[in-house]
mmCIF file of C-alpha atoms and ligand atoms in Angstrom:
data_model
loop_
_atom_site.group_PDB
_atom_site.id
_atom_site.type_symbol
_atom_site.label_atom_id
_atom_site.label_comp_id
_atom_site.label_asym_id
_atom_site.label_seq_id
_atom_site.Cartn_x
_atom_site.Cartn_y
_atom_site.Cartn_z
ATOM 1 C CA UNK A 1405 -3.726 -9.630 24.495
ATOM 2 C CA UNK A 1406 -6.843 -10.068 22.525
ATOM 3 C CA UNK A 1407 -8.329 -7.143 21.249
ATOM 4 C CA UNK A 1408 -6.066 -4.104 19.355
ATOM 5 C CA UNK A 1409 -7.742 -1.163 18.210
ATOM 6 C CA UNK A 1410 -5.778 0.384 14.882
ATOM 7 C CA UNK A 1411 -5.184 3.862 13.743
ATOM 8 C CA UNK A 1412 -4.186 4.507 10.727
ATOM 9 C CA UNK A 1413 -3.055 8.251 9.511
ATOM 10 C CA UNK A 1414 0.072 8.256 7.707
ATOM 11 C CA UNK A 1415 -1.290 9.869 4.293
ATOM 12 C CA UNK A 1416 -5.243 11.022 3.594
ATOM 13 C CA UNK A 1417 -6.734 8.325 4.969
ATOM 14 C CA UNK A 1418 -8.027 7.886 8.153
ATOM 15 C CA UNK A 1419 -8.262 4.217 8.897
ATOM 16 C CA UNK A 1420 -9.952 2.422 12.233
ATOM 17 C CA UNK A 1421 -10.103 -1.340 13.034
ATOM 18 C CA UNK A 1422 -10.161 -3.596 15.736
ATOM 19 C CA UNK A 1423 -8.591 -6.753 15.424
ATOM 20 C CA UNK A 1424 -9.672 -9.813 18.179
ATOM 21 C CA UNK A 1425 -7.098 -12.822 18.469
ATOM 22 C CA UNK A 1426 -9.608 -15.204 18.211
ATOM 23 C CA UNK A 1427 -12.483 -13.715 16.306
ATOM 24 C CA UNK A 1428 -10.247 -11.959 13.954
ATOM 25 C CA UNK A 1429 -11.570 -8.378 12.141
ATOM 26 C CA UNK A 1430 -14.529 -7.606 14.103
ATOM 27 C CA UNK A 1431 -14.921 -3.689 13.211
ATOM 28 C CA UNK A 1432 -13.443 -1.713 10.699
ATOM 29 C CA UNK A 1433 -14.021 1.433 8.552
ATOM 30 C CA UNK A 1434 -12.121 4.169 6.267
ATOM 31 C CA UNK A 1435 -12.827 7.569 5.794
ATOM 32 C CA UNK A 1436 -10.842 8.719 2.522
ATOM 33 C CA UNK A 1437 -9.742 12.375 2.050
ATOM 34 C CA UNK A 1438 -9.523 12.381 -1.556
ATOM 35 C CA UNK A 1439 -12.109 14.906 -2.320
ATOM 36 C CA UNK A 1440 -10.679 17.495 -0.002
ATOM 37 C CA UNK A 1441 -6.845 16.853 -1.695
ATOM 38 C CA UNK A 1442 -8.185 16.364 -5.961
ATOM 39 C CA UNK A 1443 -8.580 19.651 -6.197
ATOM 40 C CA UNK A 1444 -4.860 20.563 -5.815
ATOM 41 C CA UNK A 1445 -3.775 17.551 -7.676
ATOM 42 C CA UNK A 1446 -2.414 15.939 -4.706
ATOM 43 C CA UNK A 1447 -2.282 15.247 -1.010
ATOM 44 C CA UNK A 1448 -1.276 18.660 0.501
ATOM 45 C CA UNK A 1449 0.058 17.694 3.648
ATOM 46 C CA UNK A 1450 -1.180 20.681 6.290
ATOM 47 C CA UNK A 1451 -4.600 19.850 5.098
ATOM 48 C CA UNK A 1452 -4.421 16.190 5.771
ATOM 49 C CA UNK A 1453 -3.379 16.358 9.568
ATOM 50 C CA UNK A 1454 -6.312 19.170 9.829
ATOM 51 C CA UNK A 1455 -8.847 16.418 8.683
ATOM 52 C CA UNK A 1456 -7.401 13.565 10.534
ATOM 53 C CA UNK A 1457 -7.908 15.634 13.664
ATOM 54 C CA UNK A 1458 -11.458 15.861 12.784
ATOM 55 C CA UNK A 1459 -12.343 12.540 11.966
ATOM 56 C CA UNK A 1460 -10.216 10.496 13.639
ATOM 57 C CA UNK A 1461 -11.815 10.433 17.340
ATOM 58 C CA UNK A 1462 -15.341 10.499 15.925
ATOM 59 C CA UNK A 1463 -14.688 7.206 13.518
ATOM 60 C CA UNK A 1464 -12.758 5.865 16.696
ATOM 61 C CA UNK A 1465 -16.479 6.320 18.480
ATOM 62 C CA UNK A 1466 -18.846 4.814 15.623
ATOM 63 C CA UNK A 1467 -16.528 2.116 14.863
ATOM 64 C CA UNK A 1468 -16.614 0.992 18.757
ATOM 65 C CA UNK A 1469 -20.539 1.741 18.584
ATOM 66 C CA UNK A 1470 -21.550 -0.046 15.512
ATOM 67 C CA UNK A 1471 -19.607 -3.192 16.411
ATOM 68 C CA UNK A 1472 -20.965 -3.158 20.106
ATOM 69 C CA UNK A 1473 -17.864 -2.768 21.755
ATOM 70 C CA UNK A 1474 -17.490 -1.331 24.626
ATOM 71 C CA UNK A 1475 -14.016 0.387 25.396
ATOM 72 C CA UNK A 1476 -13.250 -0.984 28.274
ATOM 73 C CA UNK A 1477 -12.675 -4.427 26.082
ATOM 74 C CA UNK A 1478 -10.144 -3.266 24.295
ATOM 75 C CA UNK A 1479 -6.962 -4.161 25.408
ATOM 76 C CA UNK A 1480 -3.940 -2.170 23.389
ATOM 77 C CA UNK A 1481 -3.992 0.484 20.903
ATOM 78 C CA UNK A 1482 -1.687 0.518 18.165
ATOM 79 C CA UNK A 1483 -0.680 3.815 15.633
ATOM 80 C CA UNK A 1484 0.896 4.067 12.880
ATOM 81 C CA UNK A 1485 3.783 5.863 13.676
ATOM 82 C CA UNK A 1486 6.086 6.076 10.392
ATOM 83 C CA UNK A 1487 6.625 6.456 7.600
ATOM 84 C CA UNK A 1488 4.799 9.071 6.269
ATOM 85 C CA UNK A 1489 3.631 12.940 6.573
ATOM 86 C CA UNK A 1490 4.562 13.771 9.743
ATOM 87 C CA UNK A 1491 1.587 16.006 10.779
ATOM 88 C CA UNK A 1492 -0.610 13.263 10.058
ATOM 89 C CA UNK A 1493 1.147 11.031 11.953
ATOM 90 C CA UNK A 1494 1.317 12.744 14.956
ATOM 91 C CA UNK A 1495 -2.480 12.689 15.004
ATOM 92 C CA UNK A 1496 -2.856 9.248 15.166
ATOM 93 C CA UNK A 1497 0.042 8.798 17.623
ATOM 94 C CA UNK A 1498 -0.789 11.783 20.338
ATOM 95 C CA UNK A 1499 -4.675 10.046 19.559
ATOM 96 C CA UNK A 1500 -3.408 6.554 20.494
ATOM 97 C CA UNK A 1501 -1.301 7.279 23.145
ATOM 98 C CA UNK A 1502 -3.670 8.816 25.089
ATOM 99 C CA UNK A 1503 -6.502 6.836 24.609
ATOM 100 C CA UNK A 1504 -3.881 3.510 25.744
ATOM 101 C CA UNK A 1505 -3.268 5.666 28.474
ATOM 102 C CA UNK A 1506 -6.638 6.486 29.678
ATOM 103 C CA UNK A 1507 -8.103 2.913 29.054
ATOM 104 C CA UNK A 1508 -4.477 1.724 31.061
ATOM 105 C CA UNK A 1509 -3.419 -0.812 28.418
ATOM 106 C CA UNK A 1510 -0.353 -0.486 26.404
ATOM 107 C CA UNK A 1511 0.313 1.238 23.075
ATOM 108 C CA UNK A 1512 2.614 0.398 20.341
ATOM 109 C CA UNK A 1513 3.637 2.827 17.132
ATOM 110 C CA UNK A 1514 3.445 0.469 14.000
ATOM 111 C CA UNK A 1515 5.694 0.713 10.877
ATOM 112 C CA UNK A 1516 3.524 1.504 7.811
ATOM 113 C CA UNK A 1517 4.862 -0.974 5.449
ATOM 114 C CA UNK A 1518 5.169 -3.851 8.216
ATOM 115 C CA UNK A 1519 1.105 -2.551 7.700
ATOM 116 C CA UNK A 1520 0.971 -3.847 4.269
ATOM 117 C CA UNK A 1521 3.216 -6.664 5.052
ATOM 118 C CA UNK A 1522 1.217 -8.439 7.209
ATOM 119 C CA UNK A 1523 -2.125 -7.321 6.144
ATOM 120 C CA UNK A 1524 -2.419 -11.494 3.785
ATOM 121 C CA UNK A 1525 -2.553 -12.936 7.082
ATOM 122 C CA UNK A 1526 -5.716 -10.869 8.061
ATOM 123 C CA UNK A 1527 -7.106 -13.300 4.810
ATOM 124 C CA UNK A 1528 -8.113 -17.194 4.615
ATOM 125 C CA UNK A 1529 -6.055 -19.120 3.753
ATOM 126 C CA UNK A 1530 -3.436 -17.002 4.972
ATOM 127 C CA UNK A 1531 -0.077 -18.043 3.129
ATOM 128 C CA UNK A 1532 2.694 -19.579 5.773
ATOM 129 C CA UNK A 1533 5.777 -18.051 6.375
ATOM 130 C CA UNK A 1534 8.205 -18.024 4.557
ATOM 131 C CA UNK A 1535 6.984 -15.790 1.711
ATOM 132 C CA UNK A 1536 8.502 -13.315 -0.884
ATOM 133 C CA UNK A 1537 6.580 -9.946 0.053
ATOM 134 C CA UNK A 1538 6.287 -7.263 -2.870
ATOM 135 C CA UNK A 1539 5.090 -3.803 -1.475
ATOM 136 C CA UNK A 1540 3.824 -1.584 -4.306
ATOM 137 C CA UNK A 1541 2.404 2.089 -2.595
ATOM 138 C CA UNK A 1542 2.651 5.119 -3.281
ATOM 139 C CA UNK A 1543 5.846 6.176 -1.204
ATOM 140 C CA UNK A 1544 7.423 2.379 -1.304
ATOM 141 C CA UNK A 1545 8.522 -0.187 -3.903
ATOM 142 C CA UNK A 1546 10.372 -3.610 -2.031
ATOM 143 C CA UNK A 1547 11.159 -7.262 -2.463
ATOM 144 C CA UNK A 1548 11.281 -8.324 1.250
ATOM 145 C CA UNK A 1549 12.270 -12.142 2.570
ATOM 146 C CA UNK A 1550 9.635 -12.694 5.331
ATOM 147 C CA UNK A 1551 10.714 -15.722 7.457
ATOM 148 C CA UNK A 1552 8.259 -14.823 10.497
ATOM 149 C CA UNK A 1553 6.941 -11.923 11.886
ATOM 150 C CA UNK A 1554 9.577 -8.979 12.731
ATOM 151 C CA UNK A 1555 12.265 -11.167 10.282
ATOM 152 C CA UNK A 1556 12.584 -9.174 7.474
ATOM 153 C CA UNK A 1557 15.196 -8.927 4.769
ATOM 154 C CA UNK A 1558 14.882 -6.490 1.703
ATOM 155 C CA UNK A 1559 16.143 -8.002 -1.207
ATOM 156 C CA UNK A 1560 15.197 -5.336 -3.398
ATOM 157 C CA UNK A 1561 13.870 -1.540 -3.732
ATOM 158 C CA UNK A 1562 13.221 1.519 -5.952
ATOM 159 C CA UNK A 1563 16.181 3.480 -6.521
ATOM 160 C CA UNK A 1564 13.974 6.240 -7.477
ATOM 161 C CA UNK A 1565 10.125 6.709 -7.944
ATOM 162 C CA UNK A 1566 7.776 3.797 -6.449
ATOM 163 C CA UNK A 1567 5.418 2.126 -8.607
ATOM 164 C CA UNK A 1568 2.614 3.778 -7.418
ATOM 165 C CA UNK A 1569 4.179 7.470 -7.988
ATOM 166 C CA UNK A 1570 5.017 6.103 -11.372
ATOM 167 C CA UNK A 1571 1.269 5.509 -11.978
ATOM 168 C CA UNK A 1572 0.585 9.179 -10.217
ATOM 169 C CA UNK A 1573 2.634 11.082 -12.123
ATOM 170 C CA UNK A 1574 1.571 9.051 -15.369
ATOM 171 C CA UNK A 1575 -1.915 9.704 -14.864
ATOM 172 C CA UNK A 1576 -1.277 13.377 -14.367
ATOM 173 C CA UNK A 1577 0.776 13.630 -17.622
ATOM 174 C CA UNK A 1578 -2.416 11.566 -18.817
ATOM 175 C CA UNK A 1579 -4.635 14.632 -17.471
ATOM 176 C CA UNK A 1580 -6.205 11.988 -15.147
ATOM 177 C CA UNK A 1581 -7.737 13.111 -12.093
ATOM 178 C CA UNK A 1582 -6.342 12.603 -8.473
ATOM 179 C CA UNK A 1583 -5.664 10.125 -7.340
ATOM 180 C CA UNK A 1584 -4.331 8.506 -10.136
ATOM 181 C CA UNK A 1585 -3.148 4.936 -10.207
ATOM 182 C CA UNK A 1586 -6.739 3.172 -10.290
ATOM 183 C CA UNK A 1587 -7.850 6.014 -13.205
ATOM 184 C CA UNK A 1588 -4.776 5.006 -15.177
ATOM 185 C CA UNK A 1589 -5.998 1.269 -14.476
ATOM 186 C CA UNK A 1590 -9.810 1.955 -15.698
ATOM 187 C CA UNK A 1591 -8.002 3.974 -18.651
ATOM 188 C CA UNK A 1592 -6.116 1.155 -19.478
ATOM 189 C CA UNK A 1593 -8.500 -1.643 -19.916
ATOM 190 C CA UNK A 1594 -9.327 -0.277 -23.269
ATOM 191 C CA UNK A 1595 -6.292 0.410 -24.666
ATOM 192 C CA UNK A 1596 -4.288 -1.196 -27.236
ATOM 193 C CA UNK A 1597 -1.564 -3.248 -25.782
ATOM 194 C CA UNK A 1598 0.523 -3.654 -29.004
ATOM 195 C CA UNK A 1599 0.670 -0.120 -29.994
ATOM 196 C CA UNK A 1600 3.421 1.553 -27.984
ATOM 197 C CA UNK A 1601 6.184 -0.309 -25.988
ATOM 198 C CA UNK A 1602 7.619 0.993 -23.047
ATOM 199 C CA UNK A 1603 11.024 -0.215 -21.492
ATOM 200 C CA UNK A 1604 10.976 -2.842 -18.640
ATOM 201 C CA UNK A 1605 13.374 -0.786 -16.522
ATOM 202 C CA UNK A 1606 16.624 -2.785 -14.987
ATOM 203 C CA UNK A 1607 15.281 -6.021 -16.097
ATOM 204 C CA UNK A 1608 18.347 -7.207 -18.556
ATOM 205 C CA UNK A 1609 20.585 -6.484 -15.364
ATOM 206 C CA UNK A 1610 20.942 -8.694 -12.303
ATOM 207 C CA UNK A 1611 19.722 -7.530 -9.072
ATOM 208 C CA UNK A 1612 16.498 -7.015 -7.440
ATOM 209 C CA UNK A 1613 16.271 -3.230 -7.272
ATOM 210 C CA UNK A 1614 13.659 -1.162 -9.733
ATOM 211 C CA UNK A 1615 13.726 2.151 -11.628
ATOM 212 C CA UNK A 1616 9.821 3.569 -12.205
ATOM 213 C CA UNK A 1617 11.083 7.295 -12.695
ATOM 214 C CA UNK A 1618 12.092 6.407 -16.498
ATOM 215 C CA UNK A 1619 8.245 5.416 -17.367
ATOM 216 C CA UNK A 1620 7.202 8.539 -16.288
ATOM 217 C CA UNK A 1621 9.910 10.574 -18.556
ATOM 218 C CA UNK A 1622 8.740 7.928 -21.642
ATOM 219 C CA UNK A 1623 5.330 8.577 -21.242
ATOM 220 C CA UNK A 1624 5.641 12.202 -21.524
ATOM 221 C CA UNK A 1625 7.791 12.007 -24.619
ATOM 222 C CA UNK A 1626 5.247 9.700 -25.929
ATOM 223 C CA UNK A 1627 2.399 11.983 -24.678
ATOM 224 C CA UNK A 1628 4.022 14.836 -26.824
ATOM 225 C CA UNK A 1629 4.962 13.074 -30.110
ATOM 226 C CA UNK A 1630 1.593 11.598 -30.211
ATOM 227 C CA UNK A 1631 -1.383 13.215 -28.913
ATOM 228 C CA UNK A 1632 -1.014 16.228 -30.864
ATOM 229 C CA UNK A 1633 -1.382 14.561 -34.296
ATOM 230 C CA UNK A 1634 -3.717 11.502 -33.178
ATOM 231 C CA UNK A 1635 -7.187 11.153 -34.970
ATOM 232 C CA UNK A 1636 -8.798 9.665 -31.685
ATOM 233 C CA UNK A 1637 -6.476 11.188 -29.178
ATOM 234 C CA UNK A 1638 -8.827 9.763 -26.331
ATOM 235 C CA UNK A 1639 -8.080 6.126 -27.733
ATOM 236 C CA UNK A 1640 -4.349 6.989 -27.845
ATOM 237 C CA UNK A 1641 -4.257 8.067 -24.558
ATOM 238 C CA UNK A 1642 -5.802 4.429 -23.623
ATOM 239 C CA UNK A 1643 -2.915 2.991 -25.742
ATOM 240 C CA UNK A 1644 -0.395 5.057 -23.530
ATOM 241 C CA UNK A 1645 -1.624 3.890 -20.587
ATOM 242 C CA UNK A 1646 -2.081 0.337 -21.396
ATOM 243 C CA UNK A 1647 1.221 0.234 -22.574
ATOM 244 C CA UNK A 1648 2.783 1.805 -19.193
ATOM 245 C CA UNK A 1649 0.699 -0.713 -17.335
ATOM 246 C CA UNK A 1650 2.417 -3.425 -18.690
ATOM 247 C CA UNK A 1651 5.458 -2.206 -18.640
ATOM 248 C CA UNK A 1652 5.166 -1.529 -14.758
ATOM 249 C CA UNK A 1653 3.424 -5.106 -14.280
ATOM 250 C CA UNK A 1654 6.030 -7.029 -16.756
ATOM 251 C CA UNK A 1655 8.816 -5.414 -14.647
ATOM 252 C CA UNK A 1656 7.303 -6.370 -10.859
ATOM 253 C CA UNK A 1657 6.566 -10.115 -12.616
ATOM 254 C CA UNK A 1658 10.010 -10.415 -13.734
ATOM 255 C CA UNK A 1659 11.567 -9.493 -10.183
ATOM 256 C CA UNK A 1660 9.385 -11.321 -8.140
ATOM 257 C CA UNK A 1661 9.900 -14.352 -10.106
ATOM 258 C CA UNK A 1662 13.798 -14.301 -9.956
ATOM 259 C CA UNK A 1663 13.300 -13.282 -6.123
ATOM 260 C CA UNK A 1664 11.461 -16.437 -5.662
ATOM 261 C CA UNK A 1665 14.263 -18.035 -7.361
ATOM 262 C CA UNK A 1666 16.952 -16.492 -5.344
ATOM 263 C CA UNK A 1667 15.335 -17.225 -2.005
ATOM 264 C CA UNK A 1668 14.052 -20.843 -2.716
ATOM 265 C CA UNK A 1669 10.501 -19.546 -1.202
ATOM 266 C CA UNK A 1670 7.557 -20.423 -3.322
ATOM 267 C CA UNK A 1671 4.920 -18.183 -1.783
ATOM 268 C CA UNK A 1672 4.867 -15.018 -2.955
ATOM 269 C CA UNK A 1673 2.418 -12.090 -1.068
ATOM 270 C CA UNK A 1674 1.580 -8.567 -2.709
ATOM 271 C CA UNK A 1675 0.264 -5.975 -0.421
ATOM 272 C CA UNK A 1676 0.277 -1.921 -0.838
ATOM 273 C CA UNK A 1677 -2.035 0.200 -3.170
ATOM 274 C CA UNK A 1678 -0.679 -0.831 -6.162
ATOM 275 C CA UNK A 1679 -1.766 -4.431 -5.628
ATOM 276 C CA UNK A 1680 -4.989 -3.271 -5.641
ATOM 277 C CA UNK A 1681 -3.957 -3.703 -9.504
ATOM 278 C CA UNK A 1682 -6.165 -6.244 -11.636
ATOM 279 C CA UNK A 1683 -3.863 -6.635 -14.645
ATOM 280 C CA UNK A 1684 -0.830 -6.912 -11.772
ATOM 281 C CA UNK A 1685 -2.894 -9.649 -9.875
ATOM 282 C CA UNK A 1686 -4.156 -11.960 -13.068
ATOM 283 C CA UNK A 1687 -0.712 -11.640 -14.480
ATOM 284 C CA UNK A 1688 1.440 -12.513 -11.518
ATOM 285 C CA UNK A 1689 -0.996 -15.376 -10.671
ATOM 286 C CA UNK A 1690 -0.772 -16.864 -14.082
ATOM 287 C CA UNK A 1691 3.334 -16.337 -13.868
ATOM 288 C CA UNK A 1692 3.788 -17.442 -10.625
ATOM 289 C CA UNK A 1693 1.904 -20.260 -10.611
ATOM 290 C CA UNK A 1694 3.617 -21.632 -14.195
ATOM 291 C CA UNK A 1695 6.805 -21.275 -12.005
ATOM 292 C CA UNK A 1696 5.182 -23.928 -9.437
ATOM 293 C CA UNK A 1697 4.558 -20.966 -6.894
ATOM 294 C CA UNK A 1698 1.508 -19.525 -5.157
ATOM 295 C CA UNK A 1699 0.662 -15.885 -4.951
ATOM 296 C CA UNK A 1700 -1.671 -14.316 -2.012
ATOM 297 C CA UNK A 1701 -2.875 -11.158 -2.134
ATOM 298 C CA UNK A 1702 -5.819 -9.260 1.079
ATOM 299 C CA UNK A 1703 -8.846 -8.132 -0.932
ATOM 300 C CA UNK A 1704 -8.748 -4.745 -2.467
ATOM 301 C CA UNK A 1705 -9.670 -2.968 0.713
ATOM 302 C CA UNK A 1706 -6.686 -4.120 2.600
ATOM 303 C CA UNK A 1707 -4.045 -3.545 0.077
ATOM 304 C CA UNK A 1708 -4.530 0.265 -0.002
ATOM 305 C CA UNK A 1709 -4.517 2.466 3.404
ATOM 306 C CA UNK A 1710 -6.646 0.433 6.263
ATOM 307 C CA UNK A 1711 -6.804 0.518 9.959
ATOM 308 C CA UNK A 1712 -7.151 -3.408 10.166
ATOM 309 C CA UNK A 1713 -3.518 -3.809 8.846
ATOM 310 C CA UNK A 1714 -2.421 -1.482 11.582
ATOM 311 C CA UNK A 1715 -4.199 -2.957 14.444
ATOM 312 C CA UNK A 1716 -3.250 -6.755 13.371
ATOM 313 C CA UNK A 1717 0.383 -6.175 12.988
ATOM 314 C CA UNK A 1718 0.412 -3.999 16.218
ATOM 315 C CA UNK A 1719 -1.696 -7.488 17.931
ATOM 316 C CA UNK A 1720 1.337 -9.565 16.610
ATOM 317 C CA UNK A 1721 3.713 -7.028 18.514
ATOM 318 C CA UNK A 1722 2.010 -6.705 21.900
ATOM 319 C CA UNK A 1723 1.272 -10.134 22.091
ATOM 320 C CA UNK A 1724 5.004 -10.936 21.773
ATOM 321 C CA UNK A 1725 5.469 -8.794 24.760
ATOM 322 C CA UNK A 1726 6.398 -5.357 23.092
ATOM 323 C CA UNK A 1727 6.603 -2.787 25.467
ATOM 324 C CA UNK A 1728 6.897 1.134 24.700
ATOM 325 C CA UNK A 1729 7.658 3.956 26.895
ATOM 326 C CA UNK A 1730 4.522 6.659 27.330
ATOM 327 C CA UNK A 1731 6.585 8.937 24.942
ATOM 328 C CA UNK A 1732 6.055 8.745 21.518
ATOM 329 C CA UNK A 1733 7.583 9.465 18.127
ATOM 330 C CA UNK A 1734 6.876 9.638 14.804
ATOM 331 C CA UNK A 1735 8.795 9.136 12.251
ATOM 332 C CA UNK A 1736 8.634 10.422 8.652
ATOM 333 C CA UNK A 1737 11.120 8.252 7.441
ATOM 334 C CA UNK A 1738 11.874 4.662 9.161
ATOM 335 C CA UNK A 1739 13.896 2.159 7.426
ATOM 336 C CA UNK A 1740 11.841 -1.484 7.690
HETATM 337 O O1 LIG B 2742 -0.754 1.777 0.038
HETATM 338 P P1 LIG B 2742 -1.412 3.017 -0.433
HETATM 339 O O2 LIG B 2742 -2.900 3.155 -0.265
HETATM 340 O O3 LIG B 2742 -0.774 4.277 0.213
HETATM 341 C C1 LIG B 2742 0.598 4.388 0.438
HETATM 342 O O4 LIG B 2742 1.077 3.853 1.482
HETATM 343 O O5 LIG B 2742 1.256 4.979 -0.437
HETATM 344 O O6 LIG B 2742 -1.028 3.137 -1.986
HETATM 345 C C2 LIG B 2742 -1.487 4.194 -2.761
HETATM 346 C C3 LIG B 2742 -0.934 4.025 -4.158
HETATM 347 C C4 LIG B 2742 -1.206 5.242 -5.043
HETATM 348 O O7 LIG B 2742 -0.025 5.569 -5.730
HETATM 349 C C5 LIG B 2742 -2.299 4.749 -5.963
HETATM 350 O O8 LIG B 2742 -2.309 5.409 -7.200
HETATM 351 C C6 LIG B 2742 -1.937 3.287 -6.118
HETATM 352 O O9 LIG B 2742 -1.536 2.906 -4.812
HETATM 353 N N1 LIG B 2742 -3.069 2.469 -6.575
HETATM 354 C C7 LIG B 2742 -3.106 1.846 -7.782
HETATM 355 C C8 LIG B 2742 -4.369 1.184 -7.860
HETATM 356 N N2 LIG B 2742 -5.048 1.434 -6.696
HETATM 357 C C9 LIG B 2742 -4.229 2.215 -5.935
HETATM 358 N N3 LIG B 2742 -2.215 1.781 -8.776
HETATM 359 C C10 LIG B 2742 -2.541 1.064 -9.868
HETATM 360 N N4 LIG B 2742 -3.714 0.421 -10.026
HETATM 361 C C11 LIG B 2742 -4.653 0.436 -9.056
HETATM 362 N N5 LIG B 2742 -5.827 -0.210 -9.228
HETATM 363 ZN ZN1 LIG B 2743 0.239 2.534 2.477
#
């Protein structure tokens, strides 16, 4: 098994890779449907698997063509097949299936956040197992002991919102634009941090499990007592959002740390959209380090929606001898 071609279509976007065993990422590109889904505010679902059937087979093509390789190298497909919207997903898995079928090499549906998981690895140095994984995305928020590929323990998970639907629907209460986490970000950098305090949710507790949904409820109240009277309410929206950032970031660094504690690991790995995060990143480094740890994180391309992640955790599976049947099924909801 040396060459896997990814597809990636769980959300809005449509992500393409192919990953070679020995040369690693040789061919790779995103097509992002965010300016077909800002108008409504959000990803509207019907309209997503309409544009991943249009651009999926056609990025399939130029990715192949720009990289120089022909099809008939390629020797196993793997989808994304859960979680996720489940139109989209069939897309990618009815796509991948057949073209493992036609080309006569095997096929293998790939959990999302096993994705994100493993997309470090895809980086040099990539950290050694075993690790502490956080996943911060939009649908998922999880503390997960990763002793090896497929052996995964959660340790920890949102009981509510995930971190990146906290920064969503804080940015919308912001009047941000879609899609809102990195806005919220670029909003933050010049606010005040000292001005407003937000709550580090579950923190004075023990446990490993989060609560976003709160943040969201205490930015709104804060939204309302103090836009309407502010002198610069642009500058106090800046303070709001600096001060959720922190709270969101404080309350990740606090769990991960005690999860390194609890497992005895000292690599920790941060992967999903969220880690896409600057403050997150600098501030987990600093804390993690102090702690005599070492944080790893895939550049900023690999943390949010990718093909690559797809097509090297779907390598890792067919090259330990996964086999699937030709049906196929995707699943909106899959348990890790
Ligand atoms: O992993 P991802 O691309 O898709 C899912 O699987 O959900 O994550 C998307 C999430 C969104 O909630 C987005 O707002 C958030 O990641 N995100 C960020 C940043 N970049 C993306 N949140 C905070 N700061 C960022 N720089
Ligand atoms: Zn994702």
């Amino acid at each position: 098994m040396r060459r896997v071609l990814g597809i990636e279509t769980s959300c809005d976007e449509t992500g393409i890779a192919v990953y070679d065993g020995e040369r690693g990422l040789v061919a790779q590109a995103v097509y992002s449907q965010i300016e077909i889904h800002a108008q409504y505010g959000g990803v509207v679902p019907e309209l997503a698997s309409r544009d991943h059937v249009r651009k999926t087979l056609p990025l399939i093509r130029q990715v192949l063509e720009e990289s120089g390789l022909d099809p008939a190298s390629i020797d196993g497909v793997a989808y994304t097949a859960g979680p996720g919207l489940v139109g989209a997903l069939l897309v990618g898995a009815a796509l991948g299936r057949s073209l493992a079928w036609a080309w006569g090499v095997p096929a293998v549906g790939v959990h999302h956040m096993e994705g994100h998981l493993l997309a470090p690895l895809l980086e040099d140095p990539a950290p050694a197992f075993p690790f502490v994984a956080l996943l911060v995305s939009g649908g998922h928020t999880q503390l997960v002991d990763v002793t090896g590929v497929g052996r995964y323990r959660i340790l920890g998970e949102s009981l509510d919102d995930a971190a990146g639907e906290a920064f969503d629907k804080t940015a919308k209460i912001l009047d941000l634009p879609y899609p809102g986490g990195p806005e919220l970000a670029k909003l933050a950098e010049r606010g005040n941090p000292e001005r407003f305090r937000f709550p580090r949710p579950m923190t004075d507790r023990p446990g490993l499990d989060f609560s976003f949904s709160g943040l969201k409820t205490f930015a709104l109240n804060t939204v309302r007592e103090t836009l309407p009277e502010a002198l610069d309410p642009d500058q106090a929206r800046a303070d709001i959002a600096r001060a959720f950032e922190e709270a969101v970031v404080d309350t990740l660094v606090i769990k991960c740390r005690r999860a390194l504690q609890e497992t005895g690991h000292r690599r920790l790995i941060l992967a999903g959209g969220v880690s896409a995060n600057r403050r997150l990143r600098e501030r987990m480094n600093a804390a993690v380090t102090a702690a005599g740890g070492e944080t790893f994180y895939p550049r900023p391309s690999l943390c949010t929606d990718n093909g690559a992640m797809i097509a090297y955790a779907g390598w890792q599976r067919l090259r330990a001898g996964h086999v699937e049947p030709l049906a196929f099924k995707p699943r909106a909801r899959w348990p890790m």
